[in-house]
Short mmCIF file of C-alpha atoms in Angstrom, two decimals:
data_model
loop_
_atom_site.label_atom_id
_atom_site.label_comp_id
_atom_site.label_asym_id
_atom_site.label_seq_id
_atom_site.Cartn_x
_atom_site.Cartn_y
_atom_site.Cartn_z
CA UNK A 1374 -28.22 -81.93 44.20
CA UNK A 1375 -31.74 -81.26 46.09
CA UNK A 1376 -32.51 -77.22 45.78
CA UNK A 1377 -32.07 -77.20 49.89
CA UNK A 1378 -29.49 -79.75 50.31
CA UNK A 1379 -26.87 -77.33 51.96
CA UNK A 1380 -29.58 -75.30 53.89
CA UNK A 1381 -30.88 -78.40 55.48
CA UNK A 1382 -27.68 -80.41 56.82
CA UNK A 1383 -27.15 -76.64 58.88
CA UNK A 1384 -29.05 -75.52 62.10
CA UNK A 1385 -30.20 -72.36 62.39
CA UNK A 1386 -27.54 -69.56 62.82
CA UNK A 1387 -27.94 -66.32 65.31
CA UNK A 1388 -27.16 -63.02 62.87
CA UNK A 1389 -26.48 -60.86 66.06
CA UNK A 1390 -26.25 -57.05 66.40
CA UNK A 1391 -24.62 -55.31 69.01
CA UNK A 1392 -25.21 -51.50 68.97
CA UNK A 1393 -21.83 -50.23 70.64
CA UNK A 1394 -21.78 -46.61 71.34
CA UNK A 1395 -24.26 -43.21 70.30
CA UNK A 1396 -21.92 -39.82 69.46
CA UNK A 1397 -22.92 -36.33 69.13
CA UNK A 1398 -26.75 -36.44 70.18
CA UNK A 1399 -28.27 -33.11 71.15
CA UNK A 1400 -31.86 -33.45 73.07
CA UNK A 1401 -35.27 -31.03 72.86
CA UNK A 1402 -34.37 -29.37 76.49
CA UNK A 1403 -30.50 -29.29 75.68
CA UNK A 1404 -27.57 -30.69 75.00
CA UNK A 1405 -27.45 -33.42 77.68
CA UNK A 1406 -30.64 -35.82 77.27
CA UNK A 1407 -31.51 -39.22 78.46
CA UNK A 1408 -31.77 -42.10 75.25
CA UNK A 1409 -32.97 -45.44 74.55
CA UNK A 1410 -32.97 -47.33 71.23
CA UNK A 1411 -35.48 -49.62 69.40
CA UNK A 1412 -34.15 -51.86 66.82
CA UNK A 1413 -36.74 -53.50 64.14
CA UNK A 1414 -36.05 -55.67 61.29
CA UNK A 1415 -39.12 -57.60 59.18
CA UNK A 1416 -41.60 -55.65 60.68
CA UNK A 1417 -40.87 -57.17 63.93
CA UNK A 1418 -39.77 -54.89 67.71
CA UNK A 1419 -36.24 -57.06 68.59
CA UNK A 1420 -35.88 -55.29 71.34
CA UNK A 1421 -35.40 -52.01 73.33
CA UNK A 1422 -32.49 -50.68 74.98
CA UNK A 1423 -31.85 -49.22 78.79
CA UNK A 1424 -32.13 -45.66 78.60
CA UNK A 1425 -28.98 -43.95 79.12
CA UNK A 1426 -27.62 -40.61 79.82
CA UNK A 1427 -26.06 -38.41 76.06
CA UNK A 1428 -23.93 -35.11 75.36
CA UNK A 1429 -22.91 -33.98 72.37
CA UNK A 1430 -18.91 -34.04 73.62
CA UNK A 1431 -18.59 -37.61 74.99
CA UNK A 1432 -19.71 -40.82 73.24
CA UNK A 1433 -22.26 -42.64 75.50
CA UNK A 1434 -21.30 -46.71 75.87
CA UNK A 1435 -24.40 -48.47 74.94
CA UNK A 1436 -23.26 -51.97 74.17
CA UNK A 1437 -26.82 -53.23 73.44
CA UNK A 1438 -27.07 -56.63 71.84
CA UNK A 1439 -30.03 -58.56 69.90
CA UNK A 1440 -29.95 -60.89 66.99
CA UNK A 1441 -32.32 -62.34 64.38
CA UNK A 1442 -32.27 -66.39 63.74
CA UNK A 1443 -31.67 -67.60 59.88
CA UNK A 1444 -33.34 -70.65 59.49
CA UNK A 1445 -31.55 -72.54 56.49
CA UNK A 1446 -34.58 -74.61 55.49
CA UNK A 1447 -36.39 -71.42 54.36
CA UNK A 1448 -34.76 -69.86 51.59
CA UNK A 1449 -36.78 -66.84 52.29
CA UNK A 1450 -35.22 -66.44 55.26
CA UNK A 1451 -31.72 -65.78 53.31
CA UNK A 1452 -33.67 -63.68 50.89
CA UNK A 1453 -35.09 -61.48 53.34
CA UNK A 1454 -31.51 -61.07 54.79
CA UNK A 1455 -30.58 -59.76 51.40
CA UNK A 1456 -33.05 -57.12 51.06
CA UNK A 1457 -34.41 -56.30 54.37
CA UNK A 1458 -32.30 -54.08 56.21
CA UNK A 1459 -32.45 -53.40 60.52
CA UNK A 1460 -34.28 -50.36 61.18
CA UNK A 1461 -32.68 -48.37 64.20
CA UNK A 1462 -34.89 -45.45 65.94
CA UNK A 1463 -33.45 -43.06 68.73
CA UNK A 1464 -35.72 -41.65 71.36
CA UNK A 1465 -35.42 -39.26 73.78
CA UNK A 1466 -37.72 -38.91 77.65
CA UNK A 1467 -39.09 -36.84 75.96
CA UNK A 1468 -36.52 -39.90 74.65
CA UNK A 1469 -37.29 -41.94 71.53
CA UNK A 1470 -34.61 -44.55 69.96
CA UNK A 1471 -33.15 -44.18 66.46
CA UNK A 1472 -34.58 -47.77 63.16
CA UNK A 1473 -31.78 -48.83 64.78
CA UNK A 1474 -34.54 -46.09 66.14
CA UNK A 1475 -33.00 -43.21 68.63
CA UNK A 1476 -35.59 -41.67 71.32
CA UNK A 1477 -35.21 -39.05 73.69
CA UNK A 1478 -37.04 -39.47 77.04
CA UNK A 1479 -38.30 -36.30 78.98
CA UNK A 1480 -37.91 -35.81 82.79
CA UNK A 1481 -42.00 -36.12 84.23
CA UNK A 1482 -43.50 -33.11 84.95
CA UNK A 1483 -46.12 -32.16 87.81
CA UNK A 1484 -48.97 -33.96 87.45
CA UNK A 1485 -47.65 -36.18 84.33
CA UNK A 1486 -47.81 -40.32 85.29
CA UNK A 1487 -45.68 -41.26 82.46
CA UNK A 1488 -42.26 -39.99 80.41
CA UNK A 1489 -43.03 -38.61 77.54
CA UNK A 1490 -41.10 -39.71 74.90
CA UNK A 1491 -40.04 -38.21 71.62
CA UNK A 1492 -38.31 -39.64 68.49
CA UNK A 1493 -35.02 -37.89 67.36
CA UNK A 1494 -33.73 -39.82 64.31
CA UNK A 1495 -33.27 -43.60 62.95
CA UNK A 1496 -31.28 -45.25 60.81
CA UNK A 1497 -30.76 -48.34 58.44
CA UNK A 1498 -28.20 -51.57 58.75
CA UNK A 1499 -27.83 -53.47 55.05
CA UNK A 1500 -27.28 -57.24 55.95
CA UNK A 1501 -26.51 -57.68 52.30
CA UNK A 1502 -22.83 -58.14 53.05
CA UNK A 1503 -23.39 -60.71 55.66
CA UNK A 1504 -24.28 -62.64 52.57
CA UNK A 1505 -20.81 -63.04 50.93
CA UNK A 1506 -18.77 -64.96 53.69
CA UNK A 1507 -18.69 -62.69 56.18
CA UNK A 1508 -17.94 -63.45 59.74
CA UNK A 1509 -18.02 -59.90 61.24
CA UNK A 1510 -19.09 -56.53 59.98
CA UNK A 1511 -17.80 -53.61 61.86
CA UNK A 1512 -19.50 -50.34 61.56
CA UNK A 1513 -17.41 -47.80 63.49
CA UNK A 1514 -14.15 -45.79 62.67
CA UNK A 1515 -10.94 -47.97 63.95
CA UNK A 1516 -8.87 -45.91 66.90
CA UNK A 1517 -5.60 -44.57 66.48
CA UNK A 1518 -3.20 -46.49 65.96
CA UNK A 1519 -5.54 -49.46 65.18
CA UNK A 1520 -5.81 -51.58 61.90
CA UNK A 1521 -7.17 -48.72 59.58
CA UNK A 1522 -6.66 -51.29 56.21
CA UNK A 1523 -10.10 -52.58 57.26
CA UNK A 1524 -13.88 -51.54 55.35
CA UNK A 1525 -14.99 -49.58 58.68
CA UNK A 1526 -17.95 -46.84 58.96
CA UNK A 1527 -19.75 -45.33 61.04
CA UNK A 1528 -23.91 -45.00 60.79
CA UNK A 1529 -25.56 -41.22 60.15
CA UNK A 1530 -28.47 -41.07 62.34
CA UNK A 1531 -31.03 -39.09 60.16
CA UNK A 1532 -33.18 -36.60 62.18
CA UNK A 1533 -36.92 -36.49 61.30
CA UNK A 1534 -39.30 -33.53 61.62
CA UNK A 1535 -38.96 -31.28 64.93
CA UNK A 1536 -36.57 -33.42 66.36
CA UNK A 1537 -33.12 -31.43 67.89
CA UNK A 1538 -30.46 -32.45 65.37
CA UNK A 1539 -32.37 -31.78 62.42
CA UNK A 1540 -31.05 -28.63 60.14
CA UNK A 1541 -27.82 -28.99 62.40
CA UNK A 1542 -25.09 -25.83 61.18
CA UNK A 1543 -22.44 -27.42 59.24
CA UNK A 1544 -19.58 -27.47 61.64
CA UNK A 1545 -21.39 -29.24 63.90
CA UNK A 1546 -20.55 -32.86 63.99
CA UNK A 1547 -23.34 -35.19 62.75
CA UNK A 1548 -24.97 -37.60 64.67
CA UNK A 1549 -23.62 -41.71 64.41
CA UNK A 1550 -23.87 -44.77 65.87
CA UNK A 1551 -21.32 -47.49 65.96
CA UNK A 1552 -22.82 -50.82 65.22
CA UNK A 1553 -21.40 -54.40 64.65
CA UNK A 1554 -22.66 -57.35 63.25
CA UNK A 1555 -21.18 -60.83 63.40
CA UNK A 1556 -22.01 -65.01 63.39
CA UNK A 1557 -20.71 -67.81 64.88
CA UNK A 1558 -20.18 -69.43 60.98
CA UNK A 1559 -20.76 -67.65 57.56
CA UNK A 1560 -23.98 -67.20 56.51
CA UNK A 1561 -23.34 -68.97 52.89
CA UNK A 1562 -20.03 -71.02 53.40
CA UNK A 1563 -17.81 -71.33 50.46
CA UNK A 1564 -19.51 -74.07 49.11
CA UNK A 1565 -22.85 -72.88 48.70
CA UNK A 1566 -21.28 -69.29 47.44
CA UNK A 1567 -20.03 -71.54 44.24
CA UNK A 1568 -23.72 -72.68 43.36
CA UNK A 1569 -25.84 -69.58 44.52
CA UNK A 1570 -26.45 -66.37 43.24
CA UNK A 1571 -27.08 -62.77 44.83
CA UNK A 1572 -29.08 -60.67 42.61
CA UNK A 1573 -29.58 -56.93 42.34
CA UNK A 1574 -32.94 -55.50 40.54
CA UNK A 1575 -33.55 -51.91 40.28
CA UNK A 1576 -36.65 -49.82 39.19
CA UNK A 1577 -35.50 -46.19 38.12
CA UNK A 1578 -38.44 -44.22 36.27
CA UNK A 1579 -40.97 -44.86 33.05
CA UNK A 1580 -40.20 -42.19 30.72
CA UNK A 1581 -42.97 -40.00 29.10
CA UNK A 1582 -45.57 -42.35 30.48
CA UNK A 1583 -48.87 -42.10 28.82
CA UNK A 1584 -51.52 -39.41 28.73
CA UNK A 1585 -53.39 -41.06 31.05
CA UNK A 1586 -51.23 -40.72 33.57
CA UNK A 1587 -51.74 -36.91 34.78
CA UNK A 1588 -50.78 -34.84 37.47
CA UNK A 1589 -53.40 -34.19 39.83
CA UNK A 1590 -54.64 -33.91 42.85
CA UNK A 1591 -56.54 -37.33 42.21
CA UNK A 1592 -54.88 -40.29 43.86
CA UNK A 1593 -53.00 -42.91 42.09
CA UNK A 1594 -50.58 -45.94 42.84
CA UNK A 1595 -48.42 -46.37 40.37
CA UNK A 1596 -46.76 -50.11 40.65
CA UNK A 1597 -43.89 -52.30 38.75
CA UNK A 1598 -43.49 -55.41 38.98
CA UNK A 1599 -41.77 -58.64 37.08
CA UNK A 1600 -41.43 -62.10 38.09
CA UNK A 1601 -38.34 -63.94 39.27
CA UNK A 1602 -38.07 -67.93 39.39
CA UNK A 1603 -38.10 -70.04 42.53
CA UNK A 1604 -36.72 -72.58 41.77
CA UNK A 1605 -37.04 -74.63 38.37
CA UNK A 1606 -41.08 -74.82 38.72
CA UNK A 1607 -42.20 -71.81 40.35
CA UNK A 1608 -41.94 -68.21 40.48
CA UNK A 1609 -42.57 -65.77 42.37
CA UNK A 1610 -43.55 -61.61 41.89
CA UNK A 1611 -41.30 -58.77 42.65
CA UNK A 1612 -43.72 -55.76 43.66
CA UNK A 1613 -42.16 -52.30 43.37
CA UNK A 1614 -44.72 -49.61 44.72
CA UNK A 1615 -44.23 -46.06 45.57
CA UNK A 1616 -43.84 -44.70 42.47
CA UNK A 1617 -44.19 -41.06 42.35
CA UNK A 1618 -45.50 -39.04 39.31
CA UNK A 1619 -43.00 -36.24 38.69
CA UNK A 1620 -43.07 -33.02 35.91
CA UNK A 1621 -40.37 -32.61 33.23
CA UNK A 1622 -39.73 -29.48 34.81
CA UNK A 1623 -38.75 -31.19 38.23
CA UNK A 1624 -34.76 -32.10 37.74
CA UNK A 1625 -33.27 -34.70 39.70
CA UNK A 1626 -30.02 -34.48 41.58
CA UNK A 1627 -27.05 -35.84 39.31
CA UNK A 1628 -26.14 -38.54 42.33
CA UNK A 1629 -28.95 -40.18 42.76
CA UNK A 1630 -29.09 -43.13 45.76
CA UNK A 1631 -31.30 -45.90 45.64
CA UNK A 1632 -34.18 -46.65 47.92
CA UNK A 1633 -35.50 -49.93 49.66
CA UNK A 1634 -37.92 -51.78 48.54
CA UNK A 1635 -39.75 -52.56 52.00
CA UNK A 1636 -43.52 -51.34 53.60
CA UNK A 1637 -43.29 -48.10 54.43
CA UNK A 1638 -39.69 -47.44 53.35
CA UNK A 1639 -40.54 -44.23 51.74
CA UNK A 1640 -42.11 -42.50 55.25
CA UNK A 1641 -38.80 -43.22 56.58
CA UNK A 1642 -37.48 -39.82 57.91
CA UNK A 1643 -34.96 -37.99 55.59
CA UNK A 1644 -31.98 -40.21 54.22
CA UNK A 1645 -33.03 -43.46 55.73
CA UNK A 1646 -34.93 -44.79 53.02
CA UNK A 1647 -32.19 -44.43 50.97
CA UNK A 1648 -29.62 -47.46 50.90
CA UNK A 1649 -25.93 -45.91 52.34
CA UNK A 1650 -23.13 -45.97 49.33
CA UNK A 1651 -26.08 -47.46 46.25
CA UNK A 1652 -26.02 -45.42 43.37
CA UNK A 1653 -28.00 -45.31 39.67
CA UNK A 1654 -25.47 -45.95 37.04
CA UNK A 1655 -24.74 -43.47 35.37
CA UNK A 1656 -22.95 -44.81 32.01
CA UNK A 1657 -22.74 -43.59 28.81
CA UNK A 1658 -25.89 -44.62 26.49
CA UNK A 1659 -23.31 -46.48 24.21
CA UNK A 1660 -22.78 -48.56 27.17
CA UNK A 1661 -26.16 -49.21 27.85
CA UNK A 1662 -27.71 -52.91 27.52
CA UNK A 1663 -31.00 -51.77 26.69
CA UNK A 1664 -32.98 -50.07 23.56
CA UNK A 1665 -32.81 -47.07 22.56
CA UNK A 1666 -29.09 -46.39 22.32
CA UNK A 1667 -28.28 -45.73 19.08
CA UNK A 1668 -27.72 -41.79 17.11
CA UNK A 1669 -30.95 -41.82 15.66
CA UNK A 1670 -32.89 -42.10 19.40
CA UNK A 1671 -30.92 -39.55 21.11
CA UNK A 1672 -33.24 -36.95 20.36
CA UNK A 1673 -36.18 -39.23 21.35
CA UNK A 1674 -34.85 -40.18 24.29
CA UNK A 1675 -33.45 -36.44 25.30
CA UNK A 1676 -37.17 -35.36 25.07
CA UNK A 1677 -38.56 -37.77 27.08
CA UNK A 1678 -36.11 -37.84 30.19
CA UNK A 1679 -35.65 -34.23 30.18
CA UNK A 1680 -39.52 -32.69 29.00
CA UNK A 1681 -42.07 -35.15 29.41
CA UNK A 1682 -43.44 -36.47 32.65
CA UNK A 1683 -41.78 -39.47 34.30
CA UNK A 1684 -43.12 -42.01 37.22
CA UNK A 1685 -39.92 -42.06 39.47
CA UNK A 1686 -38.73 -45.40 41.66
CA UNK A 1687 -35.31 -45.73 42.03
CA UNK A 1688 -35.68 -48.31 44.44
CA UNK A 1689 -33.37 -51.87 44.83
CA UNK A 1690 -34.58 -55.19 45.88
CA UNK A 1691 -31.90 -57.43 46.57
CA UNK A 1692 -32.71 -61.37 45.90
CA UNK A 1693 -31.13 -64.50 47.16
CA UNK A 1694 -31.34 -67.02 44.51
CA UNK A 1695 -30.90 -70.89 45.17
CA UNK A 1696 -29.34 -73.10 43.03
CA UNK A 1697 -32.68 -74.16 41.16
CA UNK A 1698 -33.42 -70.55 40.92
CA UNK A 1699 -30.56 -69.36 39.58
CA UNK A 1700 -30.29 -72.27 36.52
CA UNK A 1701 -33.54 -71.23 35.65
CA UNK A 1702 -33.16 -67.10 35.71
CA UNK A 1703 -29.86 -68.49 33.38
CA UNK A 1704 -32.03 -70.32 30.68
CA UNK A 1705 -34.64 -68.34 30.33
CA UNK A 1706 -32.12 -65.24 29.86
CA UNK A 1707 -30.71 -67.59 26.79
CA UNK A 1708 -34.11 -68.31 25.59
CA UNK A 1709 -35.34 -64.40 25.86
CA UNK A 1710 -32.92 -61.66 26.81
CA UNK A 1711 -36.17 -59.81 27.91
CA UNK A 1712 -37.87 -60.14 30.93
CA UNK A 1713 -41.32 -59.35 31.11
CA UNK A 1714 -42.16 -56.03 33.29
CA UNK A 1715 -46.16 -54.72 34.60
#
């Protein structure tokens, strides 16, 4: 079978978004404030929504729809549904959107020709799951009395600097937005889910790094990267930047949530350049796949996680593999159960 057969006997499908409702927004002049919302996926504007009116006690009806065309004779356009998520931003007049972004927009004053405009928070949607079959993807808490067996959330809109629901008090009900995604047909049908392959690839840190590699106030990028097959002739290179240089001294929390892997991810405001429910593993060493596992490196490897300086990442990139691709990732895991890493 050709790499693309399936992909190119299918026309392109419409992945569409519909961004149902805001809750619990506060604005910079008040409670009540005027909102739009700006939704962006692959560095691309989809679209803007009306502005409409926001308190804190009533959930404001947005029902604003867009949608993003998967072409099936691209198989980048599957992988960058696998690891590129929708970016929501709320603003405010002063309105910004949320990355699905949330904006506040501010009443004109005397002499002023335009709103001002003023971003409160934003938010990420992971397509991933639209990947294994899915027709529908609810994100919003069912009503009472509703069907409550069902995978439902709702979104946290994360504030960024200034903005009126940052360093909320803790009763105080968090910002969300409820969100659903859905297609006409599955995005991989049952058929191609039996000769493709999702992948997950994470970067967490390089332990006591060399000497070379200070802390100072010098400027450094510090990059990984490893290459991933194609299909059976070619390969391509998966870049991870953004490391970050950290001190022995400087702990990290014991739950620690991945990032994405995108441009820019990590000026994202607060949570939202982490990936919602993604976690580090966190097994035993004796469980571990890798080197360094058995009694006489525990000492080693205690010194250098917990003393020495470490570059930090841990940041996912999700892959879409093809047929071709995912043979070939197969053999050469037989040949070498190493994959070579920059």
């Amino acid at each position: 079978m050709a790499d693309n057969e399936l992909q190119q006997t299918r026309a392109a499908e419409s992945l569409t978004l519909t961004v149902l409702r805001l809750k619990n927004l506060r604005g910079l002049r008040g409670d009540s404030l005027i909102a739009m919302i700006k939704v962006e996926w692959n560095e691309k504007v989809l679209g803007e929504s009306v502005k409409i009116e926001c308190t804190p006690d009533e959930m404001a009806e947005l029902n604003y729809t867009t949608s993003i065309t998967v072409n099936f004779d691209d198989p980048r356009d599957l992988d960058d549904v696998a690891h590129k998520p929708i970016l929501c931003e709320w603003q405010s007049d002063i309105l910004q959107t949320v990355l699905v972004s949330i904006i506040e927009v501010l009443p004109k004053e005397k002499r002023q020709k335009e709103e001002k405009v003023s971003l409160i928070g934003q938010c990420t949607v992971d397509l991933f799951p639209m990947l294994t079959g899915k027709y529908c993807l609810d994100f919003y808490m069912p009503a009472e009395g509703s069907d409550k067996t069902k995978d439902k959330q709702t979104l946290t809109i994360h504030s960024v600097a200034g903005s009126p629901i940052e360093n909320l008090a803790s009763e105080i009900p968090k910002p969300e937005l409820d969100l659903q995604l859905s297609v006409t047909e599955p995005l991989i049908s049952s058929a191609s889910a039996q000769e493709t392959n999702l992948l997950d690839v994470t970067i967490e840190s390089l332990y006591s790094p060399p000497e070379a590699f200070q802390l100072s106030n010098q400027q450094f990028a510090y990059v990984a990267s490893l290459p991933l097959p194609i299909n059976a002739e070619r390969e391509s290179t998966l870049v991870f930047g953004g490391g970050v240089i950290k001190p022995g001294i400087d702990k990290e929390a014991p739950c620690k949530e991945k990032k994405w892997l995108l441009p820019g991810a990590s000026a994202l405001p607060g949570n939202a350049n982490f990936i919602s429910h993604s976690f580090l593993a966190t097994d035993p060493i004796d469980k571990e796949d890798g080197d360094y596992r058995s009694q006489e490196d525990r000492e080693h490897r205690t010194v250098s996680e917990q003393d020495k300086n470490r570059v930090l990442w841990n940041t996912e990139r999700r892959c879409f593999l093809e047929p071709a691709a995912g043979k070939s990732l197969s053999i050469s895991g037989l040949e070498d159960a190493h994959r070579a890493s920059e």
